[in-house]
Amino acid sequence: MNGLSLNEKVMLGTALLGGMAGVSGTFAVLRKRSLIGDMLAHTSLPGVCIAFMLIGSRNTLGLSLGALASGLVAIALMTLVIRWTRTKEDAAIGIMLSTFFGLGIVLLTNIQNDPAVGNKSGLDSYIFGEPGNMLTRDLVLLAIVAAVVISLVFALFKEFKLVAFDSDFALSQGWPITWLDYAMMACVACVTIIGLPIVGVILMAAMIILPAATARMWTNRLHTMVIIAGVLGVIAGVAGTQVGRNLPAGPVIVLMAASLFAVSLLFAPQRGILPRLWGEAQLRFRIAREHLLRSLYEINEPHLSISESVDAKPVRLETLREHRHWKPWLLSWLIDRAERNGLLYESDEAVTLTPLGVRKAAQVTRTHRMWELYMLEYAGVAASQADRAADNVEHMLPESLLMELEAKLKKQGRLPEGLEELPASPHPASLRQREGGPT
Amino acid sequence: MSALLLASDLWNADGLWIITIGALTNAACALVGCFLILRRMSMMGDALSHSVLAGLAVAFAFTQSYSIIPLFIGAVAAGLLTTFLTQTLHQYARVPSDASMGVVFTSMFAVGVVIIKMFVSDGVHFDAACVYEGALGYSPFFTREVFGWEIPLAALTVGPIAILNLVVIVALWKEWKLSSFDPALATTMGFSATLLHYLLMTLVALTTVASFEAVGSILVVAMLIVPAATAHQLTDRLGPMVLVSVVIAVLSAVFGYIFAVWEDTNYAAMMAVVAGGFYALSVVFSPRYGLLTTLWKNTQLSLRVVKEDLLAMLYRVEEIGTASPLTTTAAREAVGGGWLAYAGIWQLTRRGRISQANDALKLTEFGREAAKKLVRSHRLWETYLVEYLGLPLDHIHEPAHRVEHFIGDEIREKLEEKLDASQGDPHGRDIPE
């Protein structure tokens, strides 16, 4: 490993750090303990200083053990404070974080003011981070911690999963959730503390949260999330050291992770903003299209009868506008789309439903009326049902109820005609929706 | 570290200014901190104190000057942006609230650091260390003349902010109170809890920036959270809480300064440590919520239970009428042993409830009356459990044993009204008068 250049060492080191921060951060984020990284990073400072005073030199292992010790003391105190006082969790974290950090600064100032203390360069890096200081032995230490953390996660995967998602259930099943929690937090603690001299206090907190929160955007499965978070951490680490050569590496690494988060926020398939906006727009369009079809059907309804043809008469746009309020642009766009799908044709300020259109419109109207009736008669049940447009009633209501509703509609003379006259669908009922033309 | 140092180095003009600036800063922070604590948004203080760096950096990069107005505007904008993004991420992207806060403020901090490195030329006083630790020690040296007085710039920045906080809090006192404890009710009563939320965030951002130079970002967090949390340990009322938190903030400044001179170290950091010390003291000694009080109350309760168990046990022994009296050792073991049993027997003897003779315990007349009441409560409760709740016979002793200590006269009378005591208890024993 001595053959590596400094740049390669830094890259490898930050990649390792990013990877394990992503993996362990996954559990912190899921357990709603994202800020524990922030807290650990700050509370480790007194430990670093005390370890430095004891050892008298900057030795990553020694200082890290000191940091770990004071971080764990802070966590223990925080747990006690939450358990025994009326201070809430948020305030407890803040109190430990700021008081320990204050103590750390007091000790750090003392060390810096003391001319007797020898080589103190690098202590500051625990606050601001300095990846350029990476030594081969630091890299070895990083690799060891990464191996330990990842094998721990691997070994206790099932247990961690249970605790992260449903700790009450885990408790009722007799799992030692306190110890599992501690094991999880210990992973986060080790990673945070080993990363402190590389990216600094705040940015280490970011490395715990960002890749994990990003991964959460992409998946609902824990093992996928762990892997994605790890990979994102590695990418952020490598890219961060390579992009901004003359910028401080710590913040750049975090900005890389933040950009990955922003991209995911926009584009992730289920939780991303754009896909969700797209989905909402689609839904809105579908509802508007159904409104158009139903309006056309209802305007035509007096002219349609069982015995005669199902051909619809032209409907003037003016009539359509009187029948329902439309946004002008939406109406013309809807008509264009419907025309392209062969549901209707437009000729001088009027639209006419095609036979396919009549059938489709009748279907929409039938669904709507049955749902209306159902809401009226069985409202107690219906209130909790999903949006009407989310699914067709056929898929939501039992067959017998549908027949009952249909009979009622028929009695009221409101059962849309134009369905029976067409030849029966060659497909089973469940396929009818798809066969009705592109939606 | 000698008395000599105390006299000459501690109390000089610069020192007094440091104390004043520290006290003003801490008080300004504590005023808004109380509401952060009550709204369980303490970590928002942490988040804002870091993310305003981005606003400061942008403002500085644009103006390349220290003029205070753009810096404040940048910082407040960054603060509000943080709040807004945190909430939006949580609501619309379904990121857990703590993670969304972490994502936003750390990213903004990173942006701030990068902008400073990129656009702010070297040699300018924009030291990263100052962001964390502050430079309270140097603050008396940068002064400006106001009405013939040489006043440090830091005091001129943080003083008005402290006054602003005070004015806004006093002016909107009722609104703050209501929206902190019941935001939904506040909204229904016609003042927007959201608006107050953003107002609070603006104040926090302003305070953070004003305090930045003096005490640095983390120590702002200390001053925002710790004095308010200490006050919260000491009182239940909002008014006293705000007052106490300000007093503790000022005391932290004074003692922080003294200890810092003593130890020759960073003033602001020492103030944070002192505030932490005050918090620790409040945790242990708070009259109502302190650990000592809780311990004392719990011990008193345990002791009372042990004493009452002893009395009831002696009564039952008398009732059965065995030849051999209850020995002190057996009684001690029967109530769980330990020092509580010793203390219980000692207190009962001293108060004339029981007498000890030949290593045997006996009820006195006075003690028998007290024991009767207990046993009566116990057996009435057993009867009630059987008659009204239909519990089987072997399930009623334990609950009655636990509850007998807490049945007062009023409940006993109600039970007597409902039940026929002359029938005896479900086990067939008499219910004593």
mmCIF file with all atom_site columns, C-alpha atoms in Angstrom, chain B residues 66-198:
data_model
loop_
_atom_site.group_PDB
_atom_site.id
_atom_site.type_symbol
_atom_site.label_atom_id
_atom_site.label_alt_id
_atom_site.label_comp_id
_atom_site.label_asym_id
_atom_site.label_entity_id
_atom_site.label_seq_id
_atom_site.pdbx_PDB_ins_code
_atom_site.Cartn_x
_atom_site.Cartn_y
_atom_site.Cartn_z
_atom_site.occupancy
_atom_site.B_iso_or_equiv
_atom_site.pdbx_formal_charge
_atom_site.auth_seq_id
_atom_site.auth_comp_id
_atom_site.auth_asym_id
_atom_site.auth_atom_id
_atom_site.pdbx_PDB_model_num
ATOM 1   C CA . TYR B 1 66  ? -18.424 43.741 6.564  1.00 0.00 ? 66  TYR B CA 1
ATOM 2   C CA . SER B 1 67  ? -21.399 46.054 6.410  1.00 0.00 ? 67  SER B CA 1
ATOM 3   C CA . ILE B 1 68  ? -23.798 44.554 8.830  1.00 0.00 ? 68  ILE B CA 1
ATOM 4   C CA . ILE B 1 69  ? -27.102 44.894 6.981  1.00 0.00 ? 69  ILE B CA 1
ATOM 5   C CA . PRO B 1 70  ? -26.369 42.557 4.017  1.00 0.00 ? 70  PRO B CA 1
ATOM 6   C CA . LEU B 1 71  ? -24.898 40.001 6.406  1.00 0.00 ? 71  LEU B CA 1
ATOM 7   C CA . PHE B 1 72  ? -28.063 40.025 8.467  1.00 0.00 ? 72  PHE B CA 1
ATOM 8   C CA . ILE B 1 73  ? -30.282 39.804 5.409  1.00 0.00 ? 73  ILE B CA 1
ATOM 9   C CA . GLY B 1 74  ? -28.256 36.885 4.045  1.00 0.00 ? 74  GLY B CA 1
ATOM 10  C CA . ALA B 1 75  ? -28.341 35.079 7.353  1.00 0.00 ? 75  ALA B CA 1
ATOM 11  C CA . VAL B 1 76  ? -32.058 35.521 7.917  1.00 0.00 ? 76  VAL B CA 1
ATOM 12  C CA . ALA B 1 77  ? -32.741 34.386 4.361  1.00 0.00 ? 77  ALA B CA 1
ATOM 13  C CA . ALA B 1 78  ? -30.581 31.309 4.922  1.00 0.00 ? 78  ALA B CA 1
ATOM 14  C CA . GLY B 1 79  ? -32.300 30.638 8.231  1.00 0.00 ? 79  GLY B CA 1
ATOM 15  C CA . LEU B 1 80  ? -35.779 30.840 6.752  1.00 0.00 ? 80  LEU B CA 1
ATOM 16  C CA . LEU B 1 81  ? -34.679 28.747 3.783  1.00 0.00 ? 81  LEU B CA 1
ATOM 17  C CA . THR B 1 82  ? -33.438 26.067 6.182  1.00 0.00 ? 82  THR B CA 1
ATOM 18  C CA . THR B 1 83  ? -36.726 26.019 8.060  1.00 0.00 ? 83  THR B CA 1
ATOM 19  C CA . PHE B 1 84  ? -38.723 25.956 4.866  1.00 0.00 ? 84  PHE B CA 1
ATOM 20  C CA . LEU B 1 85  ? -36.662 23.225 3.208  1.00 0.00 ? 85  LEU B CA 1
ATOM 21  C CA . THR B 1 86  ? -36.642 21.087 6.335  1.00 0.00 ? 86  THR B CA 1
ATOM 22  C CA . GLN B 1 87  ? -40.396 21.236 6.563  1.00 0.00 ? 87  GLN B CA 1
ATOM 23  C CA . THR B 1 88  ? -40.958 20.751 2.849  1.00 0.00 ? 88  THR B CA 1
ATOM 24  C CA . LEU B 1 89  ? -38.653 17.755 2.666  1.00 0.00 ? 89  LEU B CA 1
ATOM 25  C CA . HIS B 1 90  ? -40.453 16.232 5.580  1.00 0.00 ? 90  HIS B CA 1
ATOM 26  C CA . GLN B 1 91  ? -43.946 16.911 4.264  1.00 0.00 ? 91  GLN B CA 1
ATOM 27  C CA . TYR B 1 92  ? -43.625 16.365 0.546  1.00 0.00 ? 92  TYR B CA 1
ATOM 28  C CA . ALA B 1 93  ? -40.702 14.000 0.177  1.00 0.00 ? 93  ALA B CA 1
ATOM 29  C CA . ARG B 1 94  ? -41.537 12.040 3.315  1.00 0.00 ? 94  ARG B CA 1
ATOM 30  C CA . VAL B 1 95  ? -38.002 12.255 4.671  1.00 0.00 ? 95  VAL B CA 1
ATOM 31  C CA . PRO B 1 96  ? -38.081 11.714 8.461  1.00 0.00 ? 96  PRO B CA 1
ATOM 32  C CA . SER B 1 97  ? -38.048 15.122 10.163 1.00 0.00 ? 97  SER B CA 1
ATOM 33  C CA . ASP B 1 98  ? -34.687 14.685 11.877 1.00 0.00 ? 98  ASP B CA 1
ATOM 34  C CA . ALA B 1 99  ? -33.048 13.428 8.705  1.00 0.00 ? 99  ALA B CA 1
ATOM 35  C CA . SER B 1 100 ? -34.502 16.263 6.647  1.00 0.00 ? 100 SER B CA 1
ATOM 36  C CA . MET B 1 101 ? -33.086 18.767 9.093  1.00 0.00 ? 101 MET B CA 1
ATOM 37  C CA . GLY B 1 102 ? -29.726 17.022 8.986  1.00 0.00 ? 102 GLY B CA 1
ATOM 38  C CA . VAL B 1 103 ? -29.708 16.958 5.206  1.00 0.00 ? 103 VAL B CA 1
ATOM 39  C CA . VAL B 1 104 ? -30.516 20.654 4.891  1.00 0.00 ? 104 VAL B CA 1
ATOM 40  C CA . PHE B 1 105 ? -28.269 22.236 7.452  1.00 0.00 ? 105 PHE B CA 1
ATOM 41  C CA . THR B 1 106 ? -25.178 20.169 6.789  1.00 0.00 ? 106 THR B CA 1
ATOM 42  C CA . SER B 1 107 ? -25.481 20.771 3.053  1.00 0.00 ? 107 SER B CA 1
ATOM 43  C CA . MET B 1 108 ? -25.925 24.487 3.595  1.00 0.00 ? 108 MET B CA 1
ATOM 44  C CA . PHE B 1 109 ? -22.953 24.543 5.905  1.00 0.00 ? 109 PHE B CA 1
ATOM 45  C CA . ALA B 1 110 ? -20.863 22.828 3.230  1.00 0.00 ? 110 ALA B CA 1
ATOM 46  C CA . VAL B 1 111 ? -22.056 25.393 0.677  1.00 0.00 ? 111 VAL B CA 1
ATOM 47  C CA . GLY B 1 112 ? -21.055 28.142 3.065  1.00 0.00 ? 112 GLY B CA 1
ATOM 48  C CA . VAL B 1 113 ? -17.565 26.748 3.607  1.00 0.00 ? 113 VAL B CA 1
ATOM 49  C CA . VAL B 1 114 ? -17.004 26.266 -0.133 1.00 0.00 ? 114 VAL B CA 1
ATOM 50  C CA . ILE B 1 115 ? -18.207 29.789 -0.976 1.00 0.00 ? 115 ILE B CA 1
ATOM 51  C CA . ILE B 1 116 ? -15.933 31.255 1.635  1.00 0.00 ? 116 ILE B CA 1
ATOM 52  C CA . LYS B 1 117 ? -12.954 29.381 0.200  1.00 0.00 ? 117 LYS B CA 1
ATOM 53  C CA . MET B 1 118 ? -13.854 30.246 -3.382 1.00 0.00 ? 118 MET B CA 1
ATOM 54  C CA . PHE B 1 119 ? -14.957 33.858 -3.320 1.00 0.00 ? 119 PHE B CA 1
ATOM 55  C CA . VAL B 1 120 ? -13.661 35.407 -0.179 1.00 0.00 ? 120 VAL B CA 1
ATOM 56  C CA . SER B 1 121 ? -10.105 36.517 -0.766 1.00 0.00 ? 121 SER B CA 1
ATOM 57  C CA . ASP B 1 122 ? -7.377  35.482 1.595  1.00 0.00 ? 122 ASP B CA 1
ATOM 58  C CA . GLY B 1 123 ? -6.352  37.736 4.371  1.00 0.00 ? 123 GLY B CA 1
ATOM 59  C CA . VAL B 1 124 ? -9.915  38.760 5.036  1.00 0.00 ? 124 VAL B CA 1
ATOM 60  C CA . HIS B 1 125 ? -11.033 38.168 8.567  1.00 0.00 ? 125 HIS B CA 1
ATOM 61  C CA . PHE B 1 126 ? -13.344 35.270 7.954  1.00 0.00 ? 126 PHE B CA 1
ATOM 62  C CA . ASP B 1 127 ? -11.729 32.620 10.009 1.00 0.00 ? 127 ASP B CA 1
ATOM 63  C CA . ALA B 1 128 ? -13.353 29.202 10.022 1.00 0.00 ? 128 ALA B CA 1
ATOM 64  C CA . ALA B 1 129 ? -12.305 28.651 13.615 1.00 0.00 ? 129 ALA B CA 1
ATOM 65  C CA . CYS B 1 130 ? -14.220 31.754 14.584 1.00 0.00 ? 130 CYS B CA 1
ATOM 66  C CA . VAL B 1 131 ? -17.321 30.129 13.150 1.00 0.00 ? 131 VAL B CA 1
ATOM 67  C CA . TYR B 1 132 ? -17.066 27.463 15.791 1.00 0.00 ? 132 TYR B CA 1
ATOM 68  C CA . GLU B 1 133 ? -15.402 29.066 18.750 1.00 0.00 ? 133 GLU B CA 1
ATOM 69  C CA . GLY B 1 134 ? -16.083 32.738 18.378 1.00 0.00 ? 134 GLY B CA 1
ATOM 70  C CA . ALA B 1 135 ? -13.571 35.403 19.321 1.00 0.00 ? 135 ALA B CA 1
ATOM 71  C CA . LEU B 1 136 ? -15.047 36.871 22.442 1.00 0.00 ? 136 LEU B CA 1
ATOM 72  C CA . GLY B 1 137 ? -11.585 37.595 23.787 1.00 0.00 ? 137 GLY B CA 1
ATOM 73  C CA . TYR B 1 138 ? -10.852 40.063 20.972 1.00 0.00 ? 138 TYR B CA 1
ATOM 74  C CA . SER B 1 139 ? -14.233 41.758 20.961 1.00 0.00 ? 139 SER B CA 1
ATOM 75  C CA . PRO B 1 140 ? -13.282 44.674 23.274 1.00 0.00 ? 140 PRO B CA 1
ATOM 76  C CA . PHE B 1 141 ? -10.593 45.746 20.790 1.00 0.00 ? 141 PHE B CA 1
ATOM 77  C CA . PHE B 1 142 ? -12.931 46.575 17.915 1.00 0.00 ? 142 PHE B CA 1
ATOM 78  C CA . THR B 1 143 ? -14.851 49.585 19.070 1.00 0.00 ? 143 THR B CA 1
ATOM 79  C CA . ARG B 1 144 ? -16.881 52.420 17.713 1.00 0.00 ? 144 ARG B CA 1
ATOM 80  C CA . GLU B 1 145 ? -17.610 55.747 19.308 1.00 0.00 ? 145 GLU B CA 1
ATOM 81  C CA . VAL B 1 146 ? -21.214 56.279 20.301 1.00 0.00 ? 146 VAL B CA 1
ATOM 82  C CA . PHE B 1 147 ? -22.055 59.572 22.072 1.00 0.00 ? 147 PHE B CA 1
ATOM 83  C CA . GLY B 1 148 ? -18.483 59.865 23.185 1.00 0.00 ? 148 GLY B CA 1
ATOM 84  C CA . TRP B 1 149 ? -18.328 56.314 24.550 1.00 0.00 ? 149 TRP B CA 1
ATOM 85  C CA . GLU B 1 150 ? -16.025 53.686 23.096 1.00 0.00 ? 150 GLU B CA 1
ATOM 86  C CA . ILE B 1 151 ? -18.336 50.717 22.699 1.00 0.00 ? 151 ILE B CA 1
ATOM 87  C CA . PRO B 1 152 ? -17.253 47.394 21.238 1.00 0.00 ? 152 PRO B CA 1
ATOM 88  C CA . LEU B 1 153 ? -18.866 46.534 17.907 1.00 0.00 ? 153 LEU B CA 1
ATOM 89  C CA . ALA B 1 154 ? -20.000 43.163 19.230 1.00 0.00 ? 154 ALA B CA 1
ATOM 90  C CA . ALA B 1 155 ? -22.027 44.856 21.951 1.00 0.00 ? 155 ALA B CA 1
ATOM 91  C CA . LEU B 1 156 ? -23.537 47.167 19.378 1.00 0.00 ? 156 LEU B CA 1
ATOM 92  C CA . THR B 1 157 ? -24.607 44.160 17.304 1.00 0.00 ? 157 THR B CA 1
ATOM 93  C CA . VAL B 1 158 ? -25.902 41.863 19.970 1.00 0.00 ? 158 VAL B CA 1
ATOM 94  C CA . GLY B 1 159 ? -27.412 44.498 22.249 1.00 0.00 ? 159 GLY B CA 1
ATOM 95  C CA . PRO B 1 160 ? -30.141 45.618 19.838 1.00 0.00 ? 160 PRO B CA 1
ATOM 96  C CA . ILE B 1 161 ? -30.899 41.987 18.979 1.00 0.00 ? 161 ILE B CA 1
ATOM 97  C CA . ALA B 1 162 ? -31.366 41.168 22.646 1.00 0.00 ? 162 ALA B CA 1
ATOM 98  C CA . ILE B 1 163 ? -33.730 44.131 22.950 1.00 0.00 ? 163 ILE B CA 1
ATOM 99  C CA . LEU B 1 164 ? -35.549 43.100 19.764 1.00 0.00 ? 164 LEU B CA 1
ATOM 100 C CA . ASN B 1 165 ? -36.059 39.580 21.108 1.00 0.00 ? 165 ASN B CA 1
ATOM 101 C CA . LEU B 1 166 ? -37.347 40.960 24.377 1.00 0.00 ? 166 LEU B CA 1
ATOM 102 C CA . VAL B 1 167 ? -39.743 43.358 22.667 1.00 0.00 ? 167 VAL B CA 1
ATOM 103 C CA . VAL B 1 168 ? -41.133 40.770 20.249 1.00 0.00 ? 168 VAL B CA 1
ATOM 104 C CA . ILE B 1 169 ? -41.600 38.209 22.993 1.00 0.00 ? 169 ILE B CA 1
ATOM 105 C CA . VAL B 1 170 ? -43.281 40.613 25.398 1.00 0.00 ? 170 VAL B CA 1
ATOM 106 C CA . ALA B 1 171 ? -45.466 42.136 22.681 1.00 0.00 ? 171 ALA B CA 1
ATOM 107 C CA . LEU B 1 172 ? -46.712 38.767 21.457 1.00 0.00 ? 172 LEU B CA 1
ATOM 108 C CA . TRP B 1 173 ? -46.614 37.069 24.838 1.00 0.00 ? 173 TRP B CA 1
ATOM 109 C CA . LYS B 1 174 ? -50.091 35.572 24.773 1.00 0.00 ? 174 LYS B CA 1
ATOM 110 C CA . GLU B 1 175 ? -49.647 34.378 21.203 1.00 0.00 ? 175 GLU B CA 1
ATOM 111 C CA . TRP B 1 176 ? -46.301 32.741 21.927 1.00 0.00 ? 176 TRP B CA 1
ATOM 112 C CA . LYS B 1 177 ? -47.692 31.045 24.970 1.00 0.00 ? 177 LYS B CA 1
ATOM 113 C CA . LEU B 1 178 ? -50.689 29.619 23.203 1.00 0.00 ? 178 LEU B CA 1
ATOM 114 C CA . SER B 1 179 ? -48.923 28.603 20.034 1.00 0.00 ? 179 SER B CA 1
ATOM 115 C CA . SER B 1 180 ? -46.158 26.897 22.008 1.00 0.00 ? 180 SER B CA 1
ATOM 116 C CA . PHE B 1 181 ? -48.498 24.777 24.044 1.00 0.00 ? 181 PHE B CA 1
ATOM 117 C CA . ASP B 1 182 ? -51.394 24.280 21.667 1.00 0.00 ? 182 ASP B CA 1
ATOM 118 C CA . PRO B 1 183 ? -50.675 25.301 18.068 1.00 0.00 ? 183 PRO B CA 1
ATOM 119 C CA . ALA B 1 184 ? -53.978 23.910 16.815 1.00 0.00 ? 184 ALA B CA 1
ATOM 120 C CA . LEU B 1 185 ? -55.992 25.992 19.258 1.00 0.00 ? 185 LEU B CA 1
ATOM 121 C CA . ALA B 1 186 ? -53.877 29.027 18.390 1.00 0.00 ? 186 ALA B CA 1
ATOM 122 C CA . THR B 1 187 ? -54.752 28.581 14.730 1.00 0.00 ? 187 THR B CA 1
ATOM 123 C CA . THR B 1 188 ? -58.438 28.234 15.439 1.00 0.00 ? 188 THR B CA 1
ATOM 124 C CA . MET B 1 189 ? -58.312 31.396 17.529 1.00 0.00 ? 189 MET B CA 1
ATOM 125 C CA . GLY B 1 190 ? -57.148 33.309 14.539 1.00 0.00 ? 190 GLY B CA 1
ATOM 126 C CA . PHE B 1 191 ? -53.419 33.808 14.786 1.00 0.00 ? 191 PHE B CA 1
ATOM 127 C CA . SER B 1 192 ? -51.358 31.630 12.594 1.00 0.00 ? 192 SER B CA 1
ATOM 128 C CA . ALA B 1 193 ? -49.053 29.233 14.374 1.00 0.00 ? 193 ALA B CA 1
ATOM 129 C CA . THR B 1 194 ? -47.095 28.951 11.130 1.00 0.00 ? 194 THR B CA 1
ATOM 130 C CA . LEU B 1 195 ? -46.516 32.671 11.035 1.00 0.00 ? 195 LEU B CA 1
ATOM 131 C CA . LEU B 1 196 ? -45.280 32.650 14.617 1.00 0.00 ? 196 LEU B CA 1
ATOM 132 C CA . HIS B 1 197 ? -43.093 29.688 13.763 1.00 0.00 ? 197 HIS B CA 1
ATOM 133 C CA . TYR B 1 198 ? -41.399 31.627 11.001 1.00 0.00 ? 198 TYR B CA 1
#
